[in-house]
Every structure is written in structure tokens, then in C-alpha cells.
Short mmCIF file of C-alpha atoms and ligand atoms in Angstrom, two decimals:
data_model
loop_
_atom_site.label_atom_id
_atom_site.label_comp_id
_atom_site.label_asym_id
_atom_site.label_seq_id
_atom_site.Cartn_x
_atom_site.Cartn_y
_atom_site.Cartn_z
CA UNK A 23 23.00 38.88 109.20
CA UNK A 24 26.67 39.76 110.16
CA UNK A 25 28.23 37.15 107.49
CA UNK A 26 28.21 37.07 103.99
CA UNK A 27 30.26 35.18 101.04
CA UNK A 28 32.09 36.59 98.26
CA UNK A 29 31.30 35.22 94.53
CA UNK A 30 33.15 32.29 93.50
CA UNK A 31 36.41 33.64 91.32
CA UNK A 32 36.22 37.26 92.78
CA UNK A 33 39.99 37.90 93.45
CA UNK A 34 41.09 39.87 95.77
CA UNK A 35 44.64 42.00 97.14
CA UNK A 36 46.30 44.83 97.23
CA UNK A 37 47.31 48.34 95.21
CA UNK A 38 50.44 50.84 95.95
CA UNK A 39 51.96 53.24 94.06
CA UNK A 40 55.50 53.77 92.94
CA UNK A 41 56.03 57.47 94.63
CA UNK A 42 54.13 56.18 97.72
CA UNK A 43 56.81 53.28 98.59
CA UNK A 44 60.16 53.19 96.83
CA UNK A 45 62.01 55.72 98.22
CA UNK A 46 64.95 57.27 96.25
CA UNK A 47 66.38 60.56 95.50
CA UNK A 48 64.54 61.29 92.46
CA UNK A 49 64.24 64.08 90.03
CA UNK A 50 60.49 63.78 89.53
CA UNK A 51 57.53 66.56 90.73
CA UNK A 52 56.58 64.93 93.87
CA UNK A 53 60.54 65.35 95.05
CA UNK A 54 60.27 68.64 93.84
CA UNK A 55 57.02 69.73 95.70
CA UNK A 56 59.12 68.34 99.05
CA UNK A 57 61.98 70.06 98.07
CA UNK A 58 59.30 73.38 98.00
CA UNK A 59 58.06 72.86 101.30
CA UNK A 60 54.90 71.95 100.67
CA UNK A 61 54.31 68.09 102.02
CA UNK A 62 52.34 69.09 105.28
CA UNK A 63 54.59 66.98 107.42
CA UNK A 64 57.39 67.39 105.67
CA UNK A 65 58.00 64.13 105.05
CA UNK A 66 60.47 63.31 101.88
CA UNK A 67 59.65 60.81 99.30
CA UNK A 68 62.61 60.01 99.17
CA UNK A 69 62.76 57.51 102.54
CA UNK A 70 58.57 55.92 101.69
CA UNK A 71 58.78 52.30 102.40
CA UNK A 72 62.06 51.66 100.79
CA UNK A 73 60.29 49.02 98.54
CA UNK A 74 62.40 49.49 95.66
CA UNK A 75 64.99 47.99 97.43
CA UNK A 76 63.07 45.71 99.54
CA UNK A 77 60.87 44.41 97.46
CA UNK A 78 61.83 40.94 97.51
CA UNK A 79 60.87 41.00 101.36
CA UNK A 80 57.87 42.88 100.53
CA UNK A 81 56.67 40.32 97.88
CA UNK A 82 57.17 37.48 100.34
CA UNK A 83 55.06 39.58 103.29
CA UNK A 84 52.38 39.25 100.39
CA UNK A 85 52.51 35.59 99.75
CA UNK A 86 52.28 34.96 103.51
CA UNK A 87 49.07 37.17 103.83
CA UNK A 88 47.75 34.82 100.41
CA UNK A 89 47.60 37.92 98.17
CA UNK A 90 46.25 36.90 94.80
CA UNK A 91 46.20 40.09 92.87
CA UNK A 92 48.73 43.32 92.62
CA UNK A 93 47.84 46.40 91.07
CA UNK A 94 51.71 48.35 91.72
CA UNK A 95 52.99 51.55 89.97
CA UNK A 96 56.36 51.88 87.87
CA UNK A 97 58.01 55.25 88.46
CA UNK A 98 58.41 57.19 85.06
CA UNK A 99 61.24 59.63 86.29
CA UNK A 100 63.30 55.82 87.12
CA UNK A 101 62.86 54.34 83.98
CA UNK A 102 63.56 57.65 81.86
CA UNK A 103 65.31 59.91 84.34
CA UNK A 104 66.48 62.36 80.96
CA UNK A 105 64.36 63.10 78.34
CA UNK A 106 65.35 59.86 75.68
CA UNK A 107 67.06 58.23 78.22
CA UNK A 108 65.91 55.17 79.11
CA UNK A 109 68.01 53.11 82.20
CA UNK A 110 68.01 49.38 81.04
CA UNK A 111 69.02 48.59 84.85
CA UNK A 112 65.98 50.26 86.17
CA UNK A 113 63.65 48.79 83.55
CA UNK A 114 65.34 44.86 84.57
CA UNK A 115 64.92 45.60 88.12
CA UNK A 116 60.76 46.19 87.49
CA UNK A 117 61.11 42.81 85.36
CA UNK A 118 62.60 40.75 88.28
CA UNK A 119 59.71 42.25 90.53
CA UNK A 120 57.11 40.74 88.35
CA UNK A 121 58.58 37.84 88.17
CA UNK A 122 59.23 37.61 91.43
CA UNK A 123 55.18 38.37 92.11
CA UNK A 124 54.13 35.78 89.52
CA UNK A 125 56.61 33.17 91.34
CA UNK A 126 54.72 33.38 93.95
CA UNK A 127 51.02 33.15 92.26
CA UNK A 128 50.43 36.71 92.65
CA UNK A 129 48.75 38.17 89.72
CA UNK A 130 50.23 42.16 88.31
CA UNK A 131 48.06 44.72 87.09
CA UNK A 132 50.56 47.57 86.19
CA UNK A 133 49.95 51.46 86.72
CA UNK A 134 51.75 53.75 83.80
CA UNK A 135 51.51 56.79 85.29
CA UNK A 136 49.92 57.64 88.92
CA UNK A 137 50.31 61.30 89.53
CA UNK A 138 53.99 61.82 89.30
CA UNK A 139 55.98 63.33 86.26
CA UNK A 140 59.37 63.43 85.66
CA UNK A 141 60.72 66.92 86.23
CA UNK A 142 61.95 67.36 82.82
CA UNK A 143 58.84 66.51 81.71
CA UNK A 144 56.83 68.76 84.11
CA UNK A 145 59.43 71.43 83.40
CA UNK A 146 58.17 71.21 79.38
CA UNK A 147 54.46 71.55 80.65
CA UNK A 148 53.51 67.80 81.22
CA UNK A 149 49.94 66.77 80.21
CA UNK A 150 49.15 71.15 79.58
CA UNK A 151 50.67 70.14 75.85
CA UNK A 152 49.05 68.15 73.68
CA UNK A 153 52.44 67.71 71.84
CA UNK A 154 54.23 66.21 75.02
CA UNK A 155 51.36 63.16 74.55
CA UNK A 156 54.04 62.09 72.83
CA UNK A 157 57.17 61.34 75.62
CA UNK A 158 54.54 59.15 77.29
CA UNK A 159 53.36 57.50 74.05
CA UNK A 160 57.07 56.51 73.84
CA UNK A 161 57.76 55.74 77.05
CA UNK A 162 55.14 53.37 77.39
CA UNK A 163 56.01 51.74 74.14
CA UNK A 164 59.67 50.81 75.98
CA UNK A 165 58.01 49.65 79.12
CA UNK A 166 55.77 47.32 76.86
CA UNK A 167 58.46 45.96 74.75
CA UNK A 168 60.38 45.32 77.66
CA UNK A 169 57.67 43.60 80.04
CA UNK A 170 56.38 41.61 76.92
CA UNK A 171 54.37 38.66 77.90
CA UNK A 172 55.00 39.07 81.64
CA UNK A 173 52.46 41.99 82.24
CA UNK A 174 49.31 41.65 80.27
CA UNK A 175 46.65 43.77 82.08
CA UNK A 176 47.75 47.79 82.10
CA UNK A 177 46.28 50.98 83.95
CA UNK A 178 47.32 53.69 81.62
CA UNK A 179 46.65 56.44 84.21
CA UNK A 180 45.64 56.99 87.97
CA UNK A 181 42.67 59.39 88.41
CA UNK A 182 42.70 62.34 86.14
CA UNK A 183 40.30 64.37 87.80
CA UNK A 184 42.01 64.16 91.14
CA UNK A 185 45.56 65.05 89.22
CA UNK A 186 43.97 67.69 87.31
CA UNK A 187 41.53 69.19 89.98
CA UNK A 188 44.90 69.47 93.02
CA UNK A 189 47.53 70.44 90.21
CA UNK A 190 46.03 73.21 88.19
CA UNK A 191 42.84 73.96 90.28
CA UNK A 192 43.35 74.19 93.62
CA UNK A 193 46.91 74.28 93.64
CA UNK A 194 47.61 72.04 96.11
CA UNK A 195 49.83 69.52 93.92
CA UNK A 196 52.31 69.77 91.14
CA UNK A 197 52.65 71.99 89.15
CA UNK A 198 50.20 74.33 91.66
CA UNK A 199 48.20 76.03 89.26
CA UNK A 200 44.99 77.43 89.52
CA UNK A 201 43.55 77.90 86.77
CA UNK A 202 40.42 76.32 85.28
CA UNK A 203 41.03 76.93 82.01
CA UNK A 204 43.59 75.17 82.13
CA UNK A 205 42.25 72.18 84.23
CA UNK A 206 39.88 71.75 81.37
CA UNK A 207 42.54 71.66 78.75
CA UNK A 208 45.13 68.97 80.93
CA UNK A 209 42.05 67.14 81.18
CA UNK A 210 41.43 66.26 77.72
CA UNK A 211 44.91 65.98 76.80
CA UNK A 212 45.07 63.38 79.88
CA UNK A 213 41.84 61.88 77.97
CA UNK A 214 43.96 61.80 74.46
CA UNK A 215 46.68 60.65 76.61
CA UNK A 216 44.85 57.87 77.64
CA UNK A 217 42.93 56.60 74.38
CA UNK A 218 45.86 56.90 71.99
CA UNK A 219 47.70 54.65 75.15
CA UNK A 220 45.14 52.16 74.77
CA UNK A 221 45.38 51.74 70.83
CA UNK A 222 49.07 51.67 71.70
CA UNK A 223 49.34 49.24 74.21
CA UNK A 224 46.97 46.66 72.02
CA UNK A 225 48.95 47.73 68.87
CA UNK A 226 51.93 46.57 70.19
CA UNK A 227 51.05 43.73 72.16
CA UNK A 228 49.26 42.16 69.33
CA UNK A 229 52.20 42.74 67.22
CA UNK A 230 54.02 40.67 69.84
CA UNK A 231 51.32 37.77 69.36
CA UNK A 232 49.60 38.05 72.43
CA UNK A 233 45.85 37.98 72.90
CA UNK A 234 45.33 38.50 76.73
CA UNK A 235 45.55 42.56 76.91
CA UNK A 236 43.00 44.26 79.49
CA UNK A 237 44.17 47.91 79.80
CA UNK A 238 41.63 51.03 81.84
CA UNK A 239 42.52 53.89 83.48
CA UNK A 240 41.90 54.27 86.79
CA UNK A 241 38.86 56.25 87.81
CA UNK A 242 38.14 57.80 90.97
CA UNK A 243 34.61 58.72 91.89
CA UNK A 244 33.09 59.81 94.86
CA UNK A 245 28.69 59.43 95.57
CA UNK A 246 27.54 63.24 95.84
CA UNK A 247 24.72 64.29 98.10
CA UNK A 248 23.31 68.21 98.22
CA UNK A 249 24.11 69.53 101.54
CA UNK A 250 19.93 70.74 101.87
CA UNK A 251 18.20 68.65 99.63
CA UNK A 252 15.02 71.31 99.90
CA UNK A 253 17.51 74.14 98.14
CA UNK A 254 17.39 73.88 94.84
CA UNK A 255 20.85 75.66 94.51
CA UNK A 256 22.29 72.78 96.71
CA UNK A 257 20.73 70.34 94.26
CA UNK A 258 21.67 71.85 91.35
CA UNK A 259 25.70 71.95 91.99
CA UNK A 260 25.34 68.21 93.03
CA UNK A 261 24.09 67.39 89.88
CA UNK A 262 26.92 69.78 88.20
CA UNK A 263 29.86 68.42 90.37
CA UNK A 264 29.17 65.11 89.91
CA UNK A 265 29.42 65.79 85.86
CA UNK A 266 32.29 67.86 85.61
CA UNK A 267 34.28 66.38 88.34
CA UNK A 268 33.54 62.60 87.47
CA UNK A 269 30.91 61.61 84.69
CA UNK A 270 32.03 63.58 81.78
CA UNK A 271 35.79 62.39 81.92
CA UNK A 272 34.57 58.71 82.53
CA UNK A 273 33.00 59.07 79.24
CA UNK A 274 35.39 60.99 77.17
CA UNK A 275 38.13 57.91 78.33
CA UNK A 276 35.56 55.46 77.81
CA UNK A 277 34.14 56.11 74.92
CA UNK A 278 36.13 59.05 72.93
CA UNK A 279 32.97 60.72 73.97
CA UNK A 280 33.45 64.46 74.65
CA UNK A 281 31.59 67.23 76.56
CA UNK A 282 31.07 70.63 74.44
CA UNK A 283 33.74 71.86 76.67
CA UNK A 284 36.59 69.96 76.28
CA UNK A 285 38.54 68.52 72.98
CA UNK A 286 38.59 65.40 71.01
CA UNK A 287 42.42 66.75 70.40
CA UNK A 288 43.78 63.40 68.25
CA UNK A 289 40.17 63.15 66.81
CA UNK A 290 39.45 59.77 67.70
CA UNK A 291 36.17 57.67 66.86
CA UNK A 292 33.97 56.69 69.50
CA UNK A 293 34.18 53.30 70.56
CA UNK A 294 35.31 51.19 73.61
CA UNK A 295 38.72 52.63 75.17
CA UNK A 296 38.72 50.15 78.07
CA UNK A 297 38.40 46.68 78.62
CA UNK A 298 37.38 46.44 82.15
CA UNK A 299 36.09 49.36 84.70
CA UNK A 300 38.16 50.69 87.25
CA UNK A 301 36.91 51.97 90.03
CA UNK A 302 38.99 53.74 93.34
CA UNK A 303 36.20 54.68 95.90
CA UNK A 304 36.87 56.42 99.09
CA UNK A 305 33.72 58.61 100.13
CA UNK A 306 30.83 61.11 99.77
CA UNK A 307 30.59 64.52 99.48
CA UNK A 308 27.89 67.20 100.54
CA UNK A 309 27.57 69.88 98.26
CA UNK A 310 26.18 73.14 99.84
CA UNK A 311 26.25 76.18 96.84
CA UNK A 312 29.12 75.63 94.56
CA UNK A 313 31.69 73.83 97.44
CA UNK A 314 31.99 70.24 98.77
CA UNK A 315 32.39 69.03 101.95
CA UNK A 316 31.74 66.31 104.26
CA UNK A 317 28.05 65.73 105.38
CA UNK A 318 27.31 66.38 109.48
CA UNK A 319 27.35 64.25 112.21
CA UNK A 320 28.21 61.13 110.24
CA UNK A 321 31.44 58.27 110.78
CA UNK A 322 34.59 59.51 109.12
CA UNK A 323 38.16 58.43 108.65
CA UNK A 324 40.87 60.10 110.07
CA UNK A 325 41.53 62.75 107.58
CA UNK A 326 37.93 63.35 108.58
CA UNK A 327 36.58 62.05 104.97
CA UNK A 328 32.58 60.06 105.30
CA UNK A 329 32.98 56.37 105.79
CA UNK A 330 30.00 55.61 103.34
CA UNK A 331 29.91 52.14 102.39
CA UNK A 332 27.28 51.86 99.97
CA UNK A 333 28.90 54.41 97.71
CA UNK A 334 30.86 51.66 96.41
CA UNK A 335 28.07 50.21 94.56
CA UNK A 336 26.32 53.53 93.51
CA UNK A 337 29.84 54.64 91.81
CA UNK A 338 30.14 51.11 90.43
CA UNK A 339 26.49 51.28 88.95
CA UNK A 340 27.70 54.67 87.36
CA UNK A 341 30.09 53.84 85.63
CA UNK A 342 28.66 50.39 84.68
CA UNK A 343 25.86 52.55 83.34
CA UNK A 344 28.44 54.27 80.71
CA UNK A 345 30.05 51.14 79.73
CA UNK A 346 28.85 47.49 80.35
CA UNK A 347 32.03 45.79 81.06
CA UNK A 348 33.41 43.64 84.65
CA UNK A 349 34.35 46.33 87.66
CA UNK A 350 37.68 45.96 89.04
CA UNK A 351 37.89 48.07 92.31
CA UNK A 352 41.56 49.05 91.96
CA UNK A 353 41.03 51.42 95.37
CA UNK A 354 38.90 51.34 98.21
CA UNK A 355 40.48 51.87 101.85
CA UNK A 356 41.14 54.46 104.99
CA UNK A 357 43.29 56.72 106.71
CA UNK A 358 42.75 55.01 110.05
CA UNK A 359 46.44 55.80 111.79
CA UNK A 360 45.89 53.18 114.93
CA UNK A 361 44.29 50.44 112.86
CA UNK A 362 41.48 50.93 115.51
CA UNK A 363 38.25 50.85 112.26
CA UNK A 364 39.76 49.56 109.11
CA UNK A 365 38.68 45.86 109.45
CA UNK A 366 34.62 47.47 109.99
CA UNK A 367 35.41 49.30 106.82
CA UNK A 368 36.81 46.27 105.14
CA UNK A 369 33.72 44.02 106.20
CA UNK A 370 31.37 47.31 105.10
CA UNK A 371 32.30 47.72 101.87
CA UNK A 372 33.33 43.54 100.90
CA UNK A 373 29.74 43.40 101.80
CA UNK A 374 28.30 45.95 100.15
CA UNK A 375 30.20 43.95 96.98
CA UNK A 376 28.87 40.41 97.91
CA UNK A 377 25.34 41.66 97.93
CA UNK A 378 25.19 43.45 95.04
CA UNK A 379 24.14 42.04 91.41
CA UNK A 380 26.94 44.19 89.42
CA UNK A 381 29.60 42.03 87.70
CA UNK A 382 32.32 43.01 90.04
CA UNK A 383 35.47 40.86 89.71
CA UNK A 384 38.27 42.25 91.91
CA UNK A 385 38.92 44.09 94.81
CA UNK A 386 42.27 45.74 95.82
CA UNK A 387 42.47 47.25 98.68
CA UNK A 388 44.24 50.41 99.30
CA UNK A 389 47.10 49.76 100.40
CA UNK A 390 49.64 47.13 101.36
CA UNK A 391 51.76 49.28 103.74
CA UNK A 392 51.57 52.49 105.04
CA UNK A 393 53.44 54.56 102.38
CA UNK A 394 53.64 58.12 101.22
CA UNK A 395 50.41 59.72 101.07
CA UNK A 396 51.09 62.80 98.84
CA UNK A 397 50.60 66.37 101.07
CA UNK A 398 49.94 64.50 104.06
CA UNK A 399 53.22 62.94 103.82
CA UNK A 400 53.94 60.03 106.08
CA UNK A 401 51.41 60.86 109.10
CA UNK A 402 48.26 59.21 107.14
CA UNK A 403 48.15 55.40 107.53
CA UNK A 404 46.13 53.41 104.92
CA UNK A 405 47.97 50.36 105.08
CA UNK A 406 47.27 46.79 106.33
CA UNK A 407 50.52 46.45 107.83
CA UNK A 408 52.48 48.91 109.48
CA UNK A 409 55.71 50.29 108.24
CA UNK A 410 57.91 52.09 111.26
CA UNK A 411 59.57 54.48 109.21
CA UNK A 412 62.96 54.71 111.34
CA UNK A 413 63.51 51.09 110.93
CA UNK A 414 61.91 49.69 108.21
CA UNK A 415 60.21 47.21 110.12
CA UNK A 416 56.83 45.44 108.78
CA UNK A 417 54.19 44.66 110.59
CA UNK A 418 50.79 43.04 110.15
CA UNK A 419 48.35 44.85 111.22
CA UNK A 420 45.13 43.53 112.97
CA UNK A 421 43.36 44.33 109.93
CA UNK A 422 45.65 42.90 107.94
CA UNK A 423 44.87 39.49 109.32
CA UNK A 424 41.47 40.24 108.78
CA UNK A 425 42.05 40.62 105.63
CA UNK A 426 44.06 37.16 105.26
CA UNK A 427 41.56 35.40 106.74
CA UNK A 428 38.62 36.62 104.33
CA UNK A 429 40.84 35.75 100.98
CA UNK A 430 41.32 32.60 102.50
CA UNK A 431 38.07 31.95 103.11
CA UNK A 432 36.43 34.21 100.36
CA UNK A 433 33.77 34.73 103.56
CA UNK A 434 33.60 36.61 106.49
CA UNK A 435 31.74 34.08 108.88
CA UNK A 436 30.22 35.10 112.11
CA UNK A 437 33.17 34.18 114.66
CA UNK A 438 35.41 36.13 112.30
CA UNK A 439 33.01 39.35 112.47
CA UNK A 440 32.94 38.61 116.23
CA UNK A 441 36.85 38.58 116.34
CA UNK A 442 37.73 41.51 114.17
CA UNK A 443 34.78 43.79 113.36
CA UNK A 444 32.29 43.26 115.82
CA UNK A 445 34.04 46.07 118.59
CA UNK A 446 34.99 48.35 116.34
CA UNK A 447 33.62 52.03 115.72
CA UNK A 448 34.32 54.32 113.87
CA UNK A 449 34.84 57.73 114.89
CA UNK A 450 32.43 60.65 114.14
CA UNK A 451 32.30 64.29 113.35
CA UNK A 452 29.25 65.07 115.31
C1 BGC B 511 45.16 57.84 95.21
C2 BGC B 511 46.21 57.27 96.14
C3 BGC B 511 46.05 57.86 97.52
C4 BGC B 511 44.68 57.50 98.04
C5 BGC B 511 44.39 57.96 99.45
C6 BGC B 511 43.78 57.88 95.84
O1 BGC B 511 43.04 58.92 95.31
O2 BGC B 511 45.15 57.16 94.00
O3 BGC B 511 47.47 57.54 95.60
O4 BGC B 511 47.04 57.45 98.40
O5 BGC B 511 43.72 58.10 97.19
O6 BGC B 511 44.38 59.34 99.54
#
């Protein structure tokens, strides 16, 4: 059966990130790591999509491929360039944006802080300090005061264990340190980070008289597989990577629930630190001793990562198994640079979703346009419409009318799998 329908009320659009399309000279640590060299293309943040000051155009491209939902990123190092300094003008321009989306029926879930820091904040030791909790504690408090009863539904913070594992791991990201000592400490002071933002944003929204708060953090899991599933060594690092890399900081954010090796630092009670699940799934690993990589002769993307569509459901099921609350997929998408796969791994993994029995509510697909992608700069396309960088110039992509077609119709039927999914491959790393 190539058709399948979605459930009735499942909403469905799009996510981005601040960094990854507005553009501007910016003192923040993503400007800095370009400034160091070290975007792979060297591309510069700085040009992205332009969105902050197109994003009227932008919202209207949105409307016209019927939208419903936006999960979009404010950009810390905008709205408090200097430490205590807060820019009013900044702050109003991120109002009118909303308002703008919620004109048009489009409905804003609101990221707080997806991997970038303002450099005076990096240059104190960011999230390495459990005293600088703090600055983002009061930053958020501003941003929530100001948004009021326009923004109801918040993600505290994009992916710790992605920010944590690239910035003081490997290396790769901001700050580069490698260190895993120090990984485990940022990651519980991201954890305290993110519970004392939750009692925070309820505290104050309730104090406003508003009963409609939903705030998460945005998780991002991947399914593990050992590499030789006859070694027990391969087995046993699955089973270890998939707790210390995923599991254990779902839980601690969660729940307040904390692993013998990292720290309840503000000493909170266990309880319920979320109000929905949010889940950004890419791909699998294969584990072979203690690295990971990607599994033999199977489909892949074109940063060469597993196209693994049932994955979306096994990470779902994980995390529905810590906490039973409705799954928001606030990522799932591909680097696919000529548009020549994503609407196969659209239909895949919408699929996957119709057919399963979880309480899944939302889908966003990552993203809108091609943007920024971090170290690969702008030669990784995830987008369903093309951005030409030199020019500014939007463009649907196939996919992205794909994509139209299936909110419209909240099914894929057969002549649309015929149209759009039925010749496409994916390529392969055999
Ligand atoms: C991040 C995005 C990124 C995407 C694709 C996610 O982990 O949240 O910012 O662009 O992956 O790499």
C-alpha cells in the first residue's frame, strides 16, 4: 500500500533556527567560530537567508505553501547584545514576526536558545558555570514579559547532547573543548538550565493570567545498532552510547532525574519538567567498539548520514517510555542538495507516523529554506525551498510542493506517490 492518511488534528510545518537564517553581523559564538576559520566552507553567518529582514516575505512564502505550525528560534546575542542590555527594537521586531505568523493562521512554537551564545556570555564560560544559569534565567524572563499572551508554547533549549558532545567533546563547535569532564558538567548545568526555565516560564506566565503554557526542550535522539551484533563489545557500547549520549539527559530534563554521574546542581524534586515530548530525528548509528558510525551498504543523505525511517518511531517510543505525554517532532529532514530524495524521505517517515499507535501530534519538518547549517556552512541543503544565496531568491522546491499538497490533504494518495515519490532513490554507500 503506497498511500496512507494522517490522524485527524495532527498539524503539521516547518522549524528554522535564528543563526541558520537571519543574517547579521553579530557578536555571538557562531560569528566567532567563522571569524576562526573553522565553518568548512567558509561560509559567514552573517549573509544565511537574510530572514531577519525578510521575514515578512518569508511568512507569506509560508501561508502560500498552507503552513499551520512554526517552531522558529530568537537570537539571544540580538535581544541582549551586552551583558544587561536588552534592545527594545530588537525584542518589537520578534513581536511583529509573531504577529505577523498568527495573521496568517500559522501557529509559533518559540526556541530560547538553539546552540548559539552570545560572546560575552561564552567569553564568561556559558552553560560550564552553574552561576551564569542565571543571564539566561533573566533573559528569558524579558523575552516572556515581552511576548506575553502572543507566544504560549516555549522550547527552552535545542539538543543538549549535540551542543555539549561538538563544543566540549569533540571540539568541533564553540567553545572547542575537549574535555569530558567537562561535557558532563555543561550537561547538567544545561539540565538545571532547563528545569529552573520551565518553573520560570509557568511562574511567570501564570502570574500574567494565562493558562495555555506547553514548554520542552528539544531532544535529539538517534536509533543505535552494534556494528556486529555477535561481539559482545559491539553490543555493549550500543547499549552505553545510547545512555550517555541520549537516555540519561532525557530523563534528568524530564524528570529532575539524575544519573550517579552528573548533578542535581539547583536540587530540584522530581516531577514532570515538560509538557509535551520533543523529538528531532535524523538517523542511526552503528556502533563498532567505543565509536559510531554509519552502518554499510545502506541509503544515506548527502552528508552520508542512514536514511532510516523507522527510527522515528523507535526514538518516539523511547522517550514516550520515560514520560507519557503527546510527541511533537520538532525535527526530522535531509541534507539532499538537488532536492533529487527528500519527498521519499518525507513520504517514509509521515508514514512511519500515520501507522504507528503513539500519540504523536505534530510534525515540523526540518527546514523551511536552505539556511546555515553550522560547520558545513551554506553547501548542505535541508530546505523545502531553495534559497540562491547571491540573490536572495526563493524557490519552491519539488519537495516542497509535496509537502503542500500532503498538509492540504493530510494524505498522501496514490497519484500523489506516483507524482512525487514514486521515481525517487536515494543514494547509497555501498
Ligand atoms: C539541529 C539543526 C541542524 C540539523 C541538521 C539538528 O541537530 O538542531 O540546527 O541544522 O540538525 O544538521
Amino acid at each position: 500500500m503506497t498511500e496512507f492518511k494522517l490522524k485527524k488534528g495532527f498539524l503539521i510545518g516547518v522549524a528554522s533556527a535564528a543563526t541558520q537564517i537571519e543574517g547579521g553581523e553579530l557578536e555571538h559564538s557562531w560569528q566567532d567560530w567563522y571569524r576562526r576559520g573553522k565553518i568548512k566552507d567558509n561560509s559567514n553567518p552573517a549573509r544565511a537567508n537574510d530572514h531577519y529582514a525578510r521575514y515578512q516575505q518569508d511568512t507569506l512564502l509560508m501561508k502560500e505553501m498552507g503552513i499551520e505550525i512554526y517552531r522558529l528560534g530568537i537570537e539571544w546575542a540580538r535581544i541582549e547584545p551586552q551583558k544587561g542590555v536588552f534592545d527594545g527594537a530588537v525584542i518589537q521586531r520578534y513581536c511583529d514576526e509573531i504577529k505577523q505568523l498568527q495573521l496568517q493562521g500559522i501557529k509559533v512554537l518559540v526556541t530560547l536558545h538553539h546552540f548559539t551564545n552570545p560572546l560575552w556570555f561564552e567569553n564568561i564560560g556559558a552553560f560550564s558555570k552553574k552561576e551564569n544559569i542565571s543571564y539566561f534565567i533573566k533573559y528569558i524572563e524579558v523575552v516572556l514579559k515581552a511576548f506575553g499572551p502572543e507566544v504560549a508554547e516555549y522550547i527552552t533549549i535545542n539538543e543538549p547532547n549535540v551542543y555539549t558532545t561538538f563544543g566540549y567533546f569533540f571540539g568541533e563547535w564553540p567553545p572547542g573543548e575537549k574535555s569530558l569532564t567537562k561535557t558532563i558538567k555543561v550537561l547538567s548545568i544545561l539540565a538545571a538550565a532547563h528545569l529552573q526555565a520551565y518553573l520560570k516560564i509557568h511562574e511567570i506566565r501564570k502570574e500574567m493570567g494565562f493558562s495555555d503554557t506547553k514548554v520542552s526542550f528539544a531532544n535529539h535522539l538517534r536509533v543505535f545498532i552494534p556494528k556486529d551484533s555477535k561481539k559482545l563489545k559491539d553490543r555493549f557500547f550500543t547499549k552505553l552510547l545510547a545512555k550517555l549520549f541520549q537516555q540519561d539527559i532525557a530523563v534528568a530534563m524530564m524528570k529532575a532525574k539524575f544519573p550517579w554521574y552528573m548533578k542535581n546542581i539547583l536540587k530540584l524534586p522530581q516531577g514532570i519538567y515538560c509538557d509535551f515530548i520533543a523529538l528531532n530525528y535524523y538517523t542511526r548509528s552503528c556502533v563498532s567498539g567505543m565509536s559510531d558510525g554509519v552502518k554499510e551498504k545502506v541509503t544515506v543523505n548527502d552528508l552520508g548520514w542512514e536514511v532510516y525511517p523507522p527510527g522515528i518511531i523507535q526514538c518516539a517510543q523511547q522517550l514516550y517510555d520515560i514520560c507519557q505525554l503527546p510527541i511533537y517532532i520538532t525535527e526530522n529532514g535531509t541534507c539532499d542538495n538537488h532536492d533529487s530524495f527528500r519527498a521519499r524521505y518525507i513520504y517514509e517517515h509521515l508514514k512511519e507516523i500515520s501507522e504507528s499507535s503513539l500519540p504523536l501530534a505534530r510534525y515540523y519538518h526540518w527546514c523551511f529554506c536552505d539556511n546555515f547549517e553550522w560547520l558545513e556552512g551554506e553547501s548542505a541543503r535541508f530546505g523545502i525551498v531553495h534559497i540562491d544565496y547571491d540573490n536572495q531568491k526563493r524557490t519552491i522546491k519539488n519537495s516542497g510542493r509535496f509537502f503542500s499538497e500532503i498538509i492540504a490533504n493530510k494524505e498522501v494518495t496514490t497519484s500523489m506517490y506516483d507524482k512525487y515519490v514514486k521515481d525517487q532513490e536515494y543514494p547509497r554507500n555501498d
